[in-house]
CSV table of C-alpha atoms (C1' of nucleotides) in Angstrom, one decimal:
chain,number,residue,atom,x,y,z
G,1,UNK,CA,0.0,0.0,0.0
G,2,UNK,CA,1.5,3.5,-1.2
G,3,UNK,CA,1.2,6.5,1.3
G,4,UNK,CA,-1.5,8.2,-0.7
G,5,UNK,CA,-3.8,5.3,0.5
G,6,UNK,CA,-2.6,4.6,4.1
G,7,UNK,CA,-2.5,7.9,4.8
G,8,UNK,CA,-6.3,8.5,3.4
G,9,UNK,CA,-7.7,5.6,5.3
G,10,UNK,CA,-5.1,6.6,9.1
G,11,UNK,CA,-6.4,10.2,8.8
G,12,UNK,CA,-10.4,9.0,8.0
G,13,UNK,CA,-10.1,6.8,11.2
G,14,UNK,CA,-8.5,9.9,13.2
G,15,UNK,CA,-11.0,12.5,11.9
G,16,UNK,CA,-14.0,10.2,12.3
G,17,UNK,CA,-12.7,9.6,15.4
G,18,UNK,CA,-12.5,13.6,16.6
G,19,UNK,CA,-16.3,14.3,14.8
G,20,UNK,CA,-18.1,11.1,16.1
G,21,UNK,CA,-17.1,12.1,19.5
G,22,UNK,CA,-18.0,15.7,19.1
G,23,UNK,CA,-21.2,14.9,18.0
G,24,UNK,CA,-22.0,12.6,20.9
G,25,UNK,CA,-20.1,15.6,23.4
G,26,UNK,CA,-22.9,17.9,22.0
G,27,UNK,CA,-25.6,15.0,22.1
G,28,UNK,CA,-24.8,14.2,25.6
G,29,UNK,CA,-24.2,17.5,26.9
G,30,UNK,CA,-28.1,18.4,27.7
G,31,UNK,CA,-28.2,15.2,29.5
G,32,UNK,CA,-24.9,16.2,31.9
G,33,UNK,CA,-23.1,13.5,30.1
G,34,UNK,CA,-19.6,13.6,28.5
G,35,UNK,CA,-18.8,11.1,25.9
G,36,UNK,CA,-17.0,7.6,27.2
G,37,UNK,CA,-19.8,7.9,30.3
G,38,UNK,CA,-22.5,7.0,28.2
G,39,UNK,CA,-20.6,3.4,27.1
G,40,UNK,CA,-20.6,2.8,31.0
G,41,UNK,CA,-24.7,3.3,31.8
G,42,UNK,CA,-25.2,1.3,28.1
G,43,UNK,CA,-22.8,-1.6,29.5
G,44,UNK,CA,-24.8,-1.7,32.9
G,45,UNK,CA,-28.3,-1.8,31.1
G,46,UNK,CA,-27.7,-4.3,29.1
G,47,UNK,CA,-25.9,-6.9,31.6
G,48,UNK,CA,-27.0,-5.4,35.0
G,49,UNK,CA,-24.6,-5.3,37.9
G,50,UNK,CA,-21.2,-5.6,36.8
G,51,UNK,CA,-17.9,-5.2,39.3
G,52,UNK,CA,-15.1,-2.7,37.3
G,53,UNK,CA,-12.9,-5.0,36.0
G,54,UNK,CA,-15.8,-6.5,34.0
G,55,UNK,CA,-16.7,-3.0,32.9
G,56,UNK,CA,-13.4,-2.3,32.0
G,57,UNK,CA,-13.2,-5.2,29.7
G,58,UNK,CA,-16.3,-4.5,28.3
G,59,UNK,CA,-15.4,-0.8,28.0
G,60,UNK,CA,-12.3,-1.5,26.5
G,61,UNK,CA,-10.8,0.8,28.5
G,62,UNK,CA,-8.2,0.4,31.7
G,63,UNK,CA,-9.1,0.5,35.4
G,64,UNK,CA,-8.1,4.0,36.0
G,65,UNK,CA,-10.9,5.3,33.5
G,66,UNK,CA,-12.8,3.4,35.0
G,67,UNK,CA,-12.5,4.1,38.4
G,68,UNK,CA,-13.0,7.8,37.6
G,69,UNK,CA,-16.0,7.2,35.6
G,70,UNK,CA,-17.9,5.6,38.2
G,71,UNK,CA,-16.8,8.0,40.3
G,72,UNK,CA,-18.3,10.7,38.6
G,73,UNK,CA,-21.5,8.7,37.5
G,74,UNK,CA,-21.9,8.0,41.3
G,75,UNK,CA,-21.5,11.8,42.2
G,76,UNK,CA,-24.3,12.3,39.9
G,77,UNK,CA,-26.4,9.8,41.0
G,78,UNK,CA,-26.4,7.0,38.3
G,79,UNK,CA,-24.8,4.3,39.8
G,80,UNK,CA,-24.5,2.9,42.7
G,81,UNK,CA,-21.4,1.1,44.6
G,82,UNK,CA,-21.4,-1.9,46.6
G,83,UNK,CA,-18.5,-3.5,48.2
G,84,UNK,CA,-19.1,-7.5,46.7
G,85,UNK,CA,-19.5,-9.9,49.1
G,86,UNK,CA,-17.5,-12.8,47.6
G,87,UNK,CA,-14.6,-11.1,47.1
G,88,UNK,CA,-13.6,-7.7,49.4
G,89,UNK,CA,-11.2,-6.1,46.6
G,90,UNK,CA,-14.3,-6.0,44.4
G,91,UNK,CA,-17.1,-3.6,43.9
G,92,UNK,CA,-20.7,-4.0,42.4
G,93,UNK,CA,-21.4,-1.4,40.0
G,94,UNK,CA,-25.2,-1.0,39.2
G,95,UNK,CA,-27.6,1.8,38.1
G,96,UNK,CA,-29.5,3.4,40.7
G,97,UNK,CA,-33.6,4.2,39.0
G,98,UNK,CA,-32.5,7.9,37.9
G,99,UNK,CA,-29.2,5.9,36.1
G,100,UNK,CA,-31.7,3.6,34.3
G,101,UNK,CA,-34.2,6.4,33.4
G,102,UNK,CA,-30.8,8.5,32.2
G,103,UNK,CA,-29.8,5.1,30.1
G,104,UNK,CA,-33.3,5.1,28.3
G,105,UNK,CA,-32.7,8.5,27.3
G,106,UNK,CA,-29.2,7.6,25.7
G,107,UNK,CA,-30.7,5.1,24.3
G,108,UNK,CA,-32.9,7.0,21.9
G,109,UNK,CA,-29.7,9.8,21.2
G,110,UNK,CA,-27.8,6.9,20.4
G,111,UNK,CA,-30.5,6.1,17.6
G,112,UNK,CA,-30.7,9.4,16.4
G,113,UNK,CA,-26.5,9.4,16.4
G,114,UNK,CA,-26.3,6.4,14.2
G,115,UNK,CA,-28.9,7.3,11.9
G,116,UNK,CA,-27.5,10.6,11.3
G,117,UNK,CA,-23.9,8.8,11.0
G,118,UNK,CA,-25.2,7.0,8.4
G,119,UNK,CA,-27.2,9.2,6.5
G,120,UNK,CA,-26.9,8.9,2.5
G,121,UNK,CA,-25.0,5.0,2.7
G,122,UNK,CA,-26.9,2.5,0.9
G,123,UNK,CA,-28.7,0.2,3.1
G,124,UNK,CA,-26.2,-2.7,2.4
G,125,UNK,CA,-23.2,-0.8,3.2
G,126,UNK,CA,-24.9,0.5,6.9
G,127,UNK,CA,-25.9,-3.6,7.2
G,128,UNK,CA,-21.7,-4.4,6.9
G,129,UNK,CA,-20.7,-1.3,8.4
G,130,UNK,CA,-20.2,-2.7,12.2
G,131,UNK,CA,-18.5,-6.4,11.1
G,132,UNK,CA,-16.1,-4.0,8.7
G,133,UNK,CA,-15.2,-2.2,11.9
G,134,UNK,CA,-15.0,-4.7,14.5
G,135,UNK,CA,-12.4,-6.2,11.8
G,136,UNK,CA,-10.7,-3.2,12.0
G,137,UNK,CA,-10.7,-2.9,15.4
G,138,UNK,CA,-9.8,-6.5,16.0
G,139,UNK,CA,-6.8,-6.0,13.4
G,140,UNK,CA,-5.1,-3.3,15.7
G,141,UNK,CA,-6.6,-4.1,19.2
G,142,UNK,CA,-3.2,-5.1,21.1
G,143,UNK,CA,-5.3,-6.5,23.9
G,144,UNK,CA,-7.2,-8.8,22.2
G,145,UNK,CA,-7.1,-12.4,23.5
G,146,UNK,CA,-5.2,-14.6,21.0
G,147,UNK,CA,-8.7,-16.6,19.6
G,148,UNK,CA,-8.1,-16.0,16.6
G,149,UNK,CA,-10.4,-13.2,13.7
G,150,UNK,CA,-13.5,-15.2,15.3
G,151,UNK,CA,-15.5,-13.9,12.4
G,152,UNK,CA,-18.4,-11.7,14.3
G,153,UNK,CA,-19.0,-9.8,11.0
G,154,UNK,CA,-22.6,-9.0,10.5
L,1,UNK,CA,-32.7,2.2,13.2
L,2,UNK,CA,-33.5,0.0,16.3
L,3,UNK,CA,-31.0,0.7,19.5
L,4,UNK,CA,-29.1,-3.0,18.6
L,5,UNK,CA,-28.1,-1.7,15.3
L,6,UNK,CA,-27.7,1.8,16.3
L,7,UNK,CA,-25.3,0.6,19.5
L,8,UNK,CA,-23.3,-1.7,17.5
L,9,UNK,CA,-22.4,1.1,15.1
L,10,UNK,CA,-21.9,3.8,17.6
L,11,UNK,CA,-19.7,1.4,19.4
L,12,UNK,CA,-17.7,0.0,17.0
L,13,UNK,CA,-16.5,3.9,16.0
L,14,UNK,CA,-15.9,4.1,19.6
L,15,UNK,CA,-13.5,0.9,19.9
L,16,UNK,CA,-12.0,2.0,16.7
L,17,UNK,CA,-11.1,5.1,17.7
L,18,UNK,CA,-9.3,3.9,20.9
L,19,UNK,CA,-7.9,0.7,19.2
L,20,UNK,CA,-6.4,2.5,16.6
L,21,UNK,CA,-5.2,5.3,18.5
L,22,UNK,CA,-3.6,3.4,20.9
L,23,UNK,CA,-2.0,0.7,18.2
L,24,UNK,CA,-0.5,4.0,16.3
L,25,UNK,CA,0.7,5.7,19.8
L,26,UNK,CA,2.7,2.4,20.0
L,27,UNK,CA,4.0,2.7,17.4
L,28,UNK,CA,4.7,6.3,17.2
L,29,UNK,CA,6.4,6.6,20.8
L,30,UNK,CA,9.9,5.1,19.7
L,31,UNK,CA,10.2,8.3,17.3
L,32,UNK,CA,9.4,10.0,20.5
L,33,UNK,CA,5.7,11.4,19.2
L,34,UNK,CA,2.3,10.9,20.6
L,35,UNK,CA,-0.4,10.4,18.5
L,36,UNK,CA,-1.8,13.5,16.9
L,37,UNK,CA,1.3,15.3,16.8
L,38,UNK,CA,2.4,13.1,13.6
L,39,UNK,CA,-0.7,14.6,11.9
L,40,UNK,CA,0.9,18.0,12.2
L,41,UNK,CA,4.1,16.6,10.6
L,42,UNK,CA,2.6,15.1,7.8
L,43,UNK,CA,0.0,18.1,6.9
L,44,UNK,CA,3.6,20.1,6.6
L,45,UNK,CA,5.3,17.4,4.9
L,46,UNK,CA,2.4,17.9,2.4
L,47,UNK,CA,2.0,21.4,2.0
L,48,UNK,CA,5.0,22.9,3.1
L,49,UNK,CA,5.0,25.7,5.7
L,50,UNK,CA,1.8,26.9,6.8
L,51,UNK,CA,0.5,29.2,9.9
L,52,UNK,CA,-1.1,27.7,12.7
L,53,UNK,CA,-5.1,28.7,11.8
L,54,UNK,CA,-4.0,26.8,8.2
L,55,UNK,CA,-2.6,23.9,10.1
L,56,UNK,CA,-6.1,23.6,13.0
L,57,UNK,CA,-8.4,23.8,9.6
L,58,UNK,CA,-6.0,20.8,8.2
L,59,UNK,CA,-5.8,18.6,10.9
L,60,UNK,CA,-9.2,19.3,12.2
L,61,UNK,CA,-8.6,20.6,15.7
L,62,UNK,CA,-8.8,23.6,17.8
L,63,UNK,CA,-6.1,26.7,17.5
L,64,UNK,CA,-5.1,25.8,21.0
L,65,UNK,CA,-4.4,22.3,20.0
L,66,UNK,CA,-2.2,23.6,17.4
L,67,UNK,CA,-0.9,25.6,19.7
L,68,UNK,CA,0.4,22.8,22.2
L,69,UNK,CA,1.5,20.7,19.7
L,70,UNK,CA,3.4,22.8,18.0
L,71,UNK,CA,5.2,24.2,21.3
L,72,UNK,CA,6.4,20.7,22.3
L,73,UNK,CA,7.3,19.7,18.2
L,74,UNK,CA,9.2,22.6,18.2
L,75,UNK,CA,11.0,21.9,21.9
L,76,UNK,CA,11.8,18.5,20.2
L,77,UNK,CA,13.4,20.3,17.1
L,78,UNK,CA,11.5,19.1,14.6
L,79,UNK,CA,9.4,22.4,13.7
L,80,UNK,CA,10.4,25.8,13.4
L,81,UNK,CA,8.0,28.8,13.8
L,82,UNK,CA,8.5,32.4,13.0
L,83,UNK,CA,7.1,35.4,12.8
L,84,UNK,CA,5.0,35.9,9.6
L,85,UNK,CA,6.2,38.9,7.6
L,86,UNK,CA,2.7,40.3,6.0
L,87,UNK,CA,0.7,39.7,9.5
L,88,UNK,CA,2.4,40.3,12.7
L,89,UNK,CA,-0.3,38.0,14.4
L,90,UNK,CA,0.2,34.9,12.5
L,91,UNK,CA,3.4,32.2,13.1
L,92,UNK,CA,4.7,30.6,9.7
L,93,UNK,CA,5.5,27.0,11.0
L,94,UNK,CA,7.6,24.5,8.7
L,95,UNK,CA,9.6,21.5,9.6
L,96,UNK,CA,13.3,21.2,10.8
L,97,UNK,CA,15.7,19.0,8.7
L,98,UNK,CA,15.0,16.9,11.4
L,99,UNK,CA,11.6,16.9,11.3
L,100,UNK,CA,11.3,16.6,7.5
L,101,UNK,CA,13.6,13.1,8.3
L,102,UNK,CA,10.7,12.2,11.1
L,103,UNK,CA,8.3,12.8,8.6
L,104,UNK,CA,9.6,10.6,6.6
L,105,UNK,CA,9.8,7.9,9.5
L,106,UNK,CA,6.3,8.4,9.9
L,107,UNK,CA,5.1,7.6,6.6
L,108,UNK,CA,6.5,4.3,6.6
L,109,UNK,CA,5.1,3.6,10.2
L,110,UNK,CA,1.7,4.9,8.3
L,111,UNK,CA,1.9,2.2,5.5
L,112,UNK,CA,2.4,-0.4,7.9
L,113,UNK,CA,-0.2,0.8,10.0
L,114,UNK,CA,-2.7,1.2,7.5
L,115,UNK,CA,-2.1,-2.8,6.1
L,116,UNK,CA,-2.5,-4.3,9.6
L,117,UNK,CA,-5.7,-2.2,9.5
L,118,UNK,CA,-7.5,-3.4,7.1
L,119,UNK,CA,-5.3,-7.3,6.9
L,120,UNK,CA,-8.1,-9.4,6.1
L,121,UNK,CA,-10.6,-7.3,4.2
L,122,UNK,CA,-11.2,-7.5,0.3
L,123,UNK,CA,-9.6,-5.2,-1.9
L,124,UNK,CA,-12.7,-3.8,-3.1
L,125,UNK,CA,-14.0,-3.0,0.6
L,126,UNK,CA,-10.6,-1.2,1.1
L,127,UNK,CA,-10.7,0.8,-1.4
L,128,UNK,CA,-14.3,1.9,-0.7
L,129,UNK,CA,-13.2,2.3,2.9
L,130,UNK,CA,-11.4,6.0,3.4
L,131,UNK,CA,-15.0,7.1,0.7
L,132,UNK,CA,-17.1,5.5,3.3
L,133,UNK,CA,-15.2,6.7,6.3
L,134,UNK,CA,-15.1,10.6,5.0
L,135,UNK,CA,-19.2,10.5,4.2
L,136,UNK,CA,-19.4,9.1,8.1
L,137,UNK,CA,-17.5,11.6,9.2
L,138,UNK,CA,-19.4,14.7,7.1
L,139,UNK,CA,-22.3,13.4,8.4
L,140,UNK,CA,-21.2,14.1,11.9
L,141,UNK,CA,-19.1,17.1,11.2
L,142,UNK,CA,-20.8,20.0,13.0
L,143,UNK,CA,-17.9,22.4,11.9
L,144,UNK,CA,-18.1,21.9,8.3
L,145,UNK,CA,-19.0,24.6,6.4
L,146,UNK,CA,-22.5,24.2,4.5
L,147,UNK,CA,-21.1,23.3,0.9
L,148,UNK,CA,-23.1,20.2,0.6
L,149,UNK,CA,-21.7,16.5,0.0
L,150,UNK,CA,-19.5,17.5,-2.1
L,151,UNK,CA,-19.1,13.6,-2.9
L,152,UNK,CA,-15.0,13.3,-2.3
L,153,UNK,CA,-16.0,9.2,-2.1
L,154,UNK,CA,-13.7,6.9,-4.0
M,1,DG,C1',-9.5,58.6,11.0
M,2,DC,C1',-11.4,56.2,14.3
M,3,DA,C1',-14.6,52.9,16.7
M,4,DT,C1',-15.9,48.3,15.9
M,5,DA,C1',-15.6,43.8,14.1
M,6,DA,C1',-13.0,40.0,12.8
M,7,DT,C1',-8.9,37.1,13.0
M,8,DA,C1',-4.3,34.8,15.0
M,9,DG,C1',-2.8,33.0,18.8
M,10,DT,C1',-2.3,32.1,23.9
M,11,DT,C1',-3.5,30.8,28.7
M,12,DA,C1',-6.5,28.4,31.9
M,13,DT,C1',-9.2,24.7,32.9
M,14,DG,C1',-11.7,20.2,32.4
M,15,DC,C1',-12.6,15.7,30.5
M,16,DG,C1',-11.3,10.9,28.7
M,17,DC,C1',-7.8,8.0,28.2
M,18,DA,C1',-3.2,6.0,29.1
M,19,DT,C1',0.9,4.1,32.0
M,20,DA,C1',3.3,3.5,36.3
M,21,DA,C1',3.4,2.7,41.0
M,22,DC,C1',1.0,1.4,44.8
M,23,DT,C1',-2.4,-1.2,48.5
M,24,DA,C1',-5.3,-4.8,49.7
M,25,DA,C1',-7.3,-9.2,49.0
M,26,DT,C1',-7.4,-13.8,46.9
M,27,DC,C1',-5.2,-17.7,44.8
M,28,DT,C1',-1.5,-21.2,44.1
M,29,DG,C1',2.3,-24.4,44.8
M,30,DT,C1',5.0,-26.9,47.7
T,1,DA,C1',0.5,-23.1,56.2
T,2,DC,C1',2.8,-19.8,54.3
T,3,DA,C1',5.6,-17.3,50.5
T,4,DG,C1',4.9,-15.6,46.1
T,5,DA,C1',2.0,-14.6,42.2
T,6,DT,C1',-2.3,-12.9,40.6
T,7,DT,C1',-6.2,-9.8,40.7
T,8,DA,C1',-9.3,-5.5,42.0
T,9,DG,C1',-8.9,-1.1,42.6
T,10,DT,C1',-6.8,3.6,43.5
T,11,DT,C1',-3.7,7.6,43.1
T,12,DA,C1',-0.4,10.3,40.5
T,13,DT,C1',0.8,12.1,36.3
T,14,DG,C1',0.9,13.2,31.3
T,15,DC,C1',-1.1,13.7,26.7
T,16,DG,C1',-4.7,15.1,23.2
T,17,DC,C1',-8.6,17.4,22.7
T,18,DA,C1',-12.3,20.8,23.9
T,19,DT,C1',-14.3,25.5,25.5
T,20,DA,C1',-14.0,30.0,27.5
T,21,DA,C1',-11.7,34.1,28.2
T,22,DC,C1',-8.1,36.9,27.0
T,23,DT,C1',-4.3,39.9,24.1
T,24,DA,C1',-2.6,41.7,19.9
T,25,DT,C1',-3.1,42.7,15.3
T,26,DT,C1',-5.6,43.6,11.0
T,27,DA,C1',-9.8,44.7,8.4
T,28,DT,C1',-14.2,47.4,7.9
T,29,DG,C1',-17.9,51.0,8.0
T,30,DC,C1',-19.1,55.5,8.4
DNA sequence: GCATAATAGTTATGCGCATAACTAATCTGT
DNA sequence: ACAGATTAGTTATGCGCATAACTATTATGC
């Protein structure tokens, strides 16, 4: 591959990057949310109580994010932290009601996001859009498991 | 758009962004740069010098991004800025000899970048990709200015 | 010609994310 | 049963990026 190309597709990924993120900053912002907090209450809806090193995994992000995520989703009044009671290093991270009811509202932006992401794509290329980008993702993630590709495209 | 589809989307971007990010800052730290700062290098290894307001349009970012960046490129001797001659409030920056030699550096650490990003895809999606990635990315694009699609895919 | 607007850049501050270094608890091997 | 490794989490620190507020310069309208 000649520069012409890598650089076209390493500066797509970076400015996508910046605007995706800018667009959810200024989705979020009327909810109090900043971007990165909403993957946290979408994770915790979908699989319930979770302690952080689950979250973290799930997150894809490290510990230290997520401890101050919590802790600023606590201080607002989303979540709620319990110490476990099968293991004392751990805690139980779970939405509180007003979390939940903050989650449904994310929810629908997150519609509204994705539609507007994908505005003017033909249908078949939104359908492969995700698998094409997980593949991505998987071909650069240096903390992926070794299991190999493990084919999850759509 | 139901939530499943609109998640997966919104969170693949997400993961992609990180993974990527963090695969090229490992990449990038053994020529002592963080991620971002090569985009600077490149836009002037492209265009030649340019002022900073030039150079936050180019790479997408805020003037006080540039203006970071360019302080600590220019600490590490790859960038030069002086004062523009017709407007005493502008800064002509341009690369070092050193600089132009990182530049090059970082184009080869681009092309191999860019191949392990896409390793396993079909031609033909690759070349659609960086088309795909810039429509994405217009769609989401809250500073572009209102010229319509303008249709730059490949 | 001069007040006002627009533009180039900086500083201050805050967020997400990372790594490094640390504590506390649990697991493992002998 | 106990030393050592592993795991859960935190604190400290640094970077990129953003917005807000500011200075200095240049352009504009009357």
């Amino acid at each position: 591959m000649d520069f012409e190309q890598a650089d076209a597709l390493n500066q797509a990924i970076r400015l996508l990057s910046l605007r995706h993120r800018a667009r959810a900053a200024t989705l979020l912002a009327p909810l109090g949310l900043h971007p990165g907090q909403e993957a946290l209450l979408l994770e915790l809806a979908r699989t319930g109580p979770a302690i952080q090193s689950q979250l973290s995994e799930a997150l894809g992000c490290e510990p230290p994010s997520v401890t101050l995520m919590t802790r600023k989703l606590e201080a607002g009044g989303y979540i709620r932290r319990e110490p476990a009671p099968s293991d004392r290093r751990a805690s139980i991270v779970e939405l509180t009601d007003s979390g939940k009811a903050l989650a449904d509202q994310v929810k629908r932006l997150w519609c509204a996001l994705a539609e507007e992401t994908v505005a003017g794509l033909p249908a078949e290329t939104v359908a492969e859009l995700p698998g094409i980008l997980r593949t991505l993702t998987g071909n650069v993630d240096s903390r992926r498991s070794r299991r190999p590709p493990e084919d999850d495209a759509v």
